[in-house]
Short mmCIF file of N, CA and C in Angstrom, two decimals:
data_model
loop_
_atom_site.label_atom_id
_atom_site.label_comp_id
_atom_site.label_asym_id
_atom_site.label_seq_id
_atom_site.Cartn_x
_atom_site.Cartn_y
_atom_site.Cartn_z
N UNK A 1 -25.46 37.43 28.67
CA UNK A 1 -26.12 36.92 27.51
C UNK A 1 -25.14 36.01 26.76
N UNK A 2 -25.61 34.84 26.37
CA UNK A 2 -24.77 33.86 25.68
C UNK A 2 -25.05 33.91 24.19
N UNK A 3 -23.98 33.95 23.39
CA UNK A 3 -24.12 33.96 21.93
C UNK A 3 -24.25 32.51 21.46
N UNK A 4 -25.38 32.17 20.87
CA UNK A 4 -25.60 30.80 20.40
C UNK A 4 -25.50 30.68 18.89
N UNK A 5 -25.08 31.75 18.22
CA UNK A 5 -24.96 31.68 16.76
C UNK A 5 -23.76 30.82 16.39
N UNK A 6 -23.83 30.15 15.23
CA UNK A 6 -22.70 29.30 14.82
C UNK A 6 -21.48 30.16 14.51
N UNK A 7 -20.30 29.58 14.67
CA UNK A 7 -19.09 30.36 14.37
C UNK A 7 -19.03 30.69 12.89
N UNK A 8 -18.38 31.79 12.54
CA UNK A 8 -18.27 32.13 11.12
C UNK A 8 -17.40 31.11 10.40
N UNK A 9 -17.62 30.93 9.09
CA UNK A 9 -16.78 29.98 8.35
C UNK A 9 -15.34 30.46 8.35
N UNK A 10 -14.37 29.53 8.30
CA UNK A 10 -12.96 29.94 8.32
C UNK A 10 -12.66 30.80 7.11
N UNK A 11 -11.82 31.80 7.30
CA UNK A 11 -11.42 32.69 6.21
C UNK A 11 -10.51 31.95 5.25
N UNK A 12 -10.53 32.36 3.98
CA UNK A 12 -9.71 31.69 2.97
C UNK A 12 -8.22 31.77 3.33
N UNK A 13 -7.79 32.92 3.87
CA UNK A 13 -6.39 33.06 4.27
C UNK A 13 -6.03 32.06 5.35
N UNK A 14 -6.95 31.79 6.24
CA UNK A 14 -6.73 30.81 7.29
C UNK A 14 -6.53 29.42 6.68
N UNK A 15 -7.31 29.09 5.66
CA UNK A 15 -7.17 27.79 5.01
C UNK A 15 -5.83 27.70 4.29
N UNK A 16 -5.41 28.77 3.64
CA UNK A 16 -4.09 28.80 3.00
C UNK A 16 -3.00 28.48 4.01
N UNK A 17 -3.08 29.11 5.16
CA UNK A 17 -2.10 28.89 6.22
C UNK A 17 -2.14 27.43 6.69
N UNK A 18 -3.33 26.88 6.88
CA UNK A 18 -3.45 25.51 7.36
C UNK A 18 -2.91 24.51 6.35
N UNK A 19 -3.16 24.76 5.05
CA UNK A 19 -2.64 23.88 3.99
C UNK A 19 -1.12 23.95 3.96
N UNK A 20 -0.55 25.15 4.05
CA UNK A 20 0.91 25.30 4.06
C UNK A 20 1.51 24.60 5.28
N UNK A 21 0.86 24.72 6.41
CA UNK A 21 1.33 24.06 7.63
C UNK A 21 1.30 22.54 7.47
N UNK A 22 0.24 22.03 6.87
CA UNK A 22 0.13 20.58 6.64
C UNK A 22 1.22 20.11 5.69
N UNK A 23 1.47 20.85 4.61
CA UNK A 23 2.52 20.47 3.66
C UNK A 23 3.87 20.41 4.35
N UNK A 24 4.15 21.38 5.20
CA UNK A 24 5.41 21.38 5.94
C UNK A 24 5.47 20.21 6.91
N UNK A 25 4.35 19.93 7.56
CA UNK A 25 4.30 18.81 8.51
C UNK A 25 4.53 17.46 7.81
N UNK A 26 3.96 17.31 6.60
CA UNK A 26 4.16 16.07 5.84
C UNK A 26 5.62 15.91 5.45
N UNK A 27 6.25 17.00 5.05
CA UNK A 27 7.63 16.93 4.57
C UNK A 27 8.64 16.74 5.69
N UNK A 28 8.39 17.34 6.85
CA UNK A 28 9.40 17.30 7.91
C UNK A 28 9.04 16.38 9.07
N UNK A 29 7.84 15.86 9.10
CA UNK A 29 7.41 15.02 10.22
C UNK A 29 7.87 13.58 10.08
N UNK A 30 7.23 12.72 10.83
CA UNK A 30 7.57 11.30 10.84
C UNK A 30 7.44 10.67 9.46
N UNK A 31 6.48 11.15 8.66
CA UNK A 31 6.25 10.57 7.34
C UNK A 31 7.35 10.96 6.36
N UNK A 32 7.89 12.16 6.48
CA UNK A 32 8.93 12.63 5.58
C UNK A 32 8.53 12.52 4.12
N UNK A 33 7.28 12.83 3.84
CA UNK A 33 6.73 12.60 2.50
C UNK A 33 6.81 13.86 1.65
N UNK A 34 7.61 13.80 0.58
CA UNK A 34 7.76 14.92 -0.33
C UNK A 34 6.99 14.71 -1.62
N UNK A 35 6.43 13.52 -1.82
CA UNK A 35 5.76 13.20 -3.07
C UNK A 35 4.28 13.53 -3.10
N UNK A 36 3.79 14.25 -2.10
CA UNK A 36 2.37 14.58 -2.03
C UNK A 36 2.20 16.08 -2.23
N UNK A 37 1.29 16.45 -3.12
CA UNK A 37 1.00 17.86 -3.38
C UNK A 37 -0.39 18.18 -2.83
N UNK A 38 -0.54 19.38 -2.31
CA UNK A 38 -1.82 19.85 -1.78
C UNK A 38 -2.26 21.04 -2.61
N UNK A 39 -3.51 21.00 -3.09
CA UNK A 39 -4.06 22.09 -3.90
C UNK A 39 -5.38 22.54 -3.30
N UNK A 40 -5.57 23.85 -3.26
CA UNK A 40 -6.85 24.40 -2.85
C UNK A 40 -7.79 24.41 -4.04
N UNK A 41 -8.97 23.91 -3.86
CA UNK A 41 -10.02 23.93 -4.89
C UNK A 41 -11.26 24.52 -4.23
N UNK A 42 -11.36 25.83 -4.25
CA UNK A 42 -12.44 26.50 -3.53
C UNK A 42 -12.20 26.37 -2.04
N UNK A 43 -13.16 25.79 -1.33
CA UNK A 43 -12.96 25.56 0.10
C UNK A 43 -12.52 24.13 0.38
N UNK A 44 -12.26 23.35 -0.69
CA UNK A 44 -11.81 21.96 -0.54
C UNK A 44 -10.31 21.88 -0.80
N UNK A 45 -9.71 20.79 -0.35
CA UNK A 45 -8.28 20.56 -0.55
C UNK A 45 -8.12 19.21 -1.24
N UNK A 46 -7.31 19.20 -2.30
CA UNK A 46 -7.04 17.98 -3.06
C UNK A 46 -5.61 17.56 -2.80
N UNK A 47 -5.43 16.30 -2.39
CA UNK A 47 -4.10 15.72 -2.19
C UNK A 47 -3.82 14.78 -3.35
N UNK A 48 -2.68 14.97 -4.01
CA UNK A 48 -2.28 14.12 -5.12
C UNK A 48 -0.82 13.72 -4.93
N UNK A 49 -0.41 12.69 -5.66
CA UNK A 49 0.98 12.25 -5.61
C UNK A 49 1.05 10.75 -5.49
N UNK A 50 2.25 10.28 -5.21
CA UNK A 50 2.51 8.84 -5.10
C UNK A 50 3.27 8.57 -3.81
N UNK A 51 2.86 7.53 -3.11
CA UNK A 51 3.51 7.12 -1.86
C UNK A 51 3.88 5.64 -1.94
N UNK A 52 4.77 5.17 -1.06
CA UNK A 52 5.25 3.80 -1.16
C UNK A 52 4.31 2.71 -0.64
N UNK A 53 3.31 3.06 0.17
CA UNK A 53 2.46 2.00 0.75
C UNK A 53 1.06 2.52 1.03
N UNK A 54 0.13 1.56 1.17
CA UNK A 54 -1.24 1.94 1.51
C UNK A 54 -1.30 2.53 2.92
N UNK A 55 -0.47 2.04 3.82
CA UNK A 55 -0.44 2.58 5.18
C UNK A 55 -0.02 4.05 5.17
N UNK A 56 0.98 4.37 4.37
CA UNK A 56 1.43 5.75 4.24
C UNK A 56 0.31 6.63 3.69
N UNK A 57 -0.38 6.16 2.65
CA UNK A 57 -1.50 6.91 2.07
C UNK A 57 -2.59 7.13 3.11
N UNK A 58 -2.95 6.08 3.84
CA UNK A 58 -4.00 6.19 4.85
C UNK A 58 -3.61 7.16 5.95
N UNK A 59 -2.33 7.12 6.38
CA UNK A 59 -1.85 8.03 7.42
C UNK A 59 -1.93 9.48 6.96
N UNK A 60 -1.54 9.73 5.71
CA UNK A 60 -1.56 11.09 5.18
C UNK A 60 -2.99 11.60 5.07
N UNK A 61 -3.90 10.78 4.56
CA UNK A 61 -5.30 11.19 4.43
C UNK A 61 -5.93 11.46 5.79
N UNK A 62 -5.61 10.62 6.76
CA UNK A 62 -6.14 10.81 8.11
C UNK A 62 -5.60 12.11 8.72
N UNK A 63 -4.31 12.34 8.57
CA UNK A 63 -3.69 13.55 9.09
C UNK A 63 -4.28 14.79 8.43
N UNK A 64 -4.48 14.75 7.12
CA UNK A 64 -5.05 15.88 6.40
C UNK A 64 -6.46 16.18 6.88
N UNK A 65 -7.26 15.16 7.09
CA UNK A 65 -8.64 15.37 7.54
C UNK A 65 -8.68 15.95 8.96
N UNK A 66 -7.73 15.55 9.80
CA UNK A 66 -7.64 16.11 11.15
C UNK A 66 -7.20 17.57 11.09
N UNK A 67 -6.13 17.82 10.34
CA UNK A 67 -5.53 19.16 10.26
C UNK A 67 -6.48 20.17 9.59
N UNK A 68 -7.27 19.70 8.64
CA UNK A 68 -8.13 20.60 7.87
C UNK A 68 -9.61 20.37 8.19
N UNK A 69 -9.88 20.02 9.42
CA UNK A 69 -11.26 19.76 9.85
C UNK A 69 -12.15 20.95 9.49
N UNK A 70 -13.33 20.63 8.99
CA UNK A 70 -14.27 21.67 8.58
C UNK A 70 -14.21 21.97 7.10
N UNK A 71 -13.25 21.37 6.40
CA UNK A 71 -13.12 21.56 4.95
C UNK A 71 -13.08 20.18 4.29
N UNK A 72 -13.69 20.05 3.12
CA UNK A 72 -13.61 18.78 2.40
C UNK A 72 -12.18 18.48 1.97
N UNK A 73 -11.75 17.25 2.19
CA UNK A 73 -10.42 16.81 1.78
C UNK A 73 -10.60 15.63 0.83
N UNK A 74 -10.03 15.74 -0.36
CA UNK A 74 -10.11 14.69 -1.37
C UNK A 74 -8.72 14.10 -1.54
N UNK A 75 -8.58 12.81 -1.24
CA UNK A 75 -7.29 12.13 -1.35
C UNK A 75 -7.24 11.34 -2.65
N UNK A 76 -6.42 11.81 -3.56
CA UNK A 76 -6.22 11.11 -4.84
C UNK A 76 -4.75 10.70 -4.90
N UNK A 77 -4.31 10.01 -3.86
CA UNK A 77 -2.91 9.60 -3.72
C UNK A 77 -2.77 8.16 -4.21
N UNK A 78 -1.80 7.94 -5.08
CA UNK A 78 -1.54 6.61 -5.62
C UNK A 78 -0.47 5.90 -4.81
N UNK A 79 -0.54 4.58 -4.81
CA UNK A 79 0.48 3.75 -4.15
C UNK A 79 1.39 3.19 -5.24
N UNK A 80 2.67 3.42 -5.09
CA UNK A 80 3.64 2.93 -6.08
C UNK A 80 3.71 1.42 -6.03
N UNK A 81 3.79 0.81 -7.19
CA UNK A 81 3.95 -0.64 -7.25
C UNK A 81 5.40 -1.01 -6.95
N UNK A 82 5.61 -1.70 -5.86
CA UNK A 82 6.98 -2.05 -5.47
C UNK A 82 7.24 -3.55 -5.49
N UNK A 83 6.28 -4.30 -6.02
CA UNK A 83 6.48 -5.75 -6.05
C UNK A 83 7.41 -6.11 -7.22
N UNK A 84 8.08 -7.23 -7.10
CA UNK A 84 8.98 -7.66 -8.17
C UNK A 84 8.15 -8.21 -9.33
N UNK A 85 8.70 -8.14 -10.53
CA UNK A 85 7.96 -8.64 -11.69
C UNK A 85 7.67 -10.14 -11.57
N UNK A 86 6.54 -10.54 -12.12
CA UNK A 86 6.17 -11.96 -12.05
C UNK A 86 6.65 -12.76 -13.26
N UNK A 87 7.28 -12.10 -14.22
CA UNK A 87 7.81 -12.78 -15.39
C UNK A 87 8.98 -11.98 -15.98
N UNK A 88 9.80 -12.64 -16.75
CA UNK A 88 10.93 -11.98 -17.37
C UNK A 88 10.50 -11.12 -18.54
N UNK A 89 11.32 -10.15 -18.86
CA UNK A 89 11.04 -9.26 -19.97
C UNK A 89 11.63 -9.85 -21.25
N UNK A 90 10.85 -9.90 -22.31
CA UNK A 90 11.34 -10.39 -23.61
C UNK A 90 11.99 -9.27 -24.38
N UNK A 91 13.24 -9.40 -24.67
CA UNK A 91 13.94 -8.43 -25.49
C UNK A 91 14.21 -9.04 -26.85
N UNK A 92 13.60 -8.51 -27.86
CA UNK A 92 13.79 -9.06 -29.21
C UNK A 92 14.33 -8.02 -30.15
#
């Protein structure tokens, strides 16, 4: 007999573990990103912080969605402005 019922939803403890694993992967992996925080909001995960480029932000959001598949991931990551000023500062 084949069980055709859907799998049970992931346990909250499992999500905690997956979020911690992702945070470690972000900090120690190729991205080496320490400026991103991950917060559990119910069964969703919120990513916040600042990164140096849009490519870095996109890579982190993509990685988070892969790693936390089955849970909503909200990326609220800002890109730091690294361009040089377009005018001099007036000191009076």
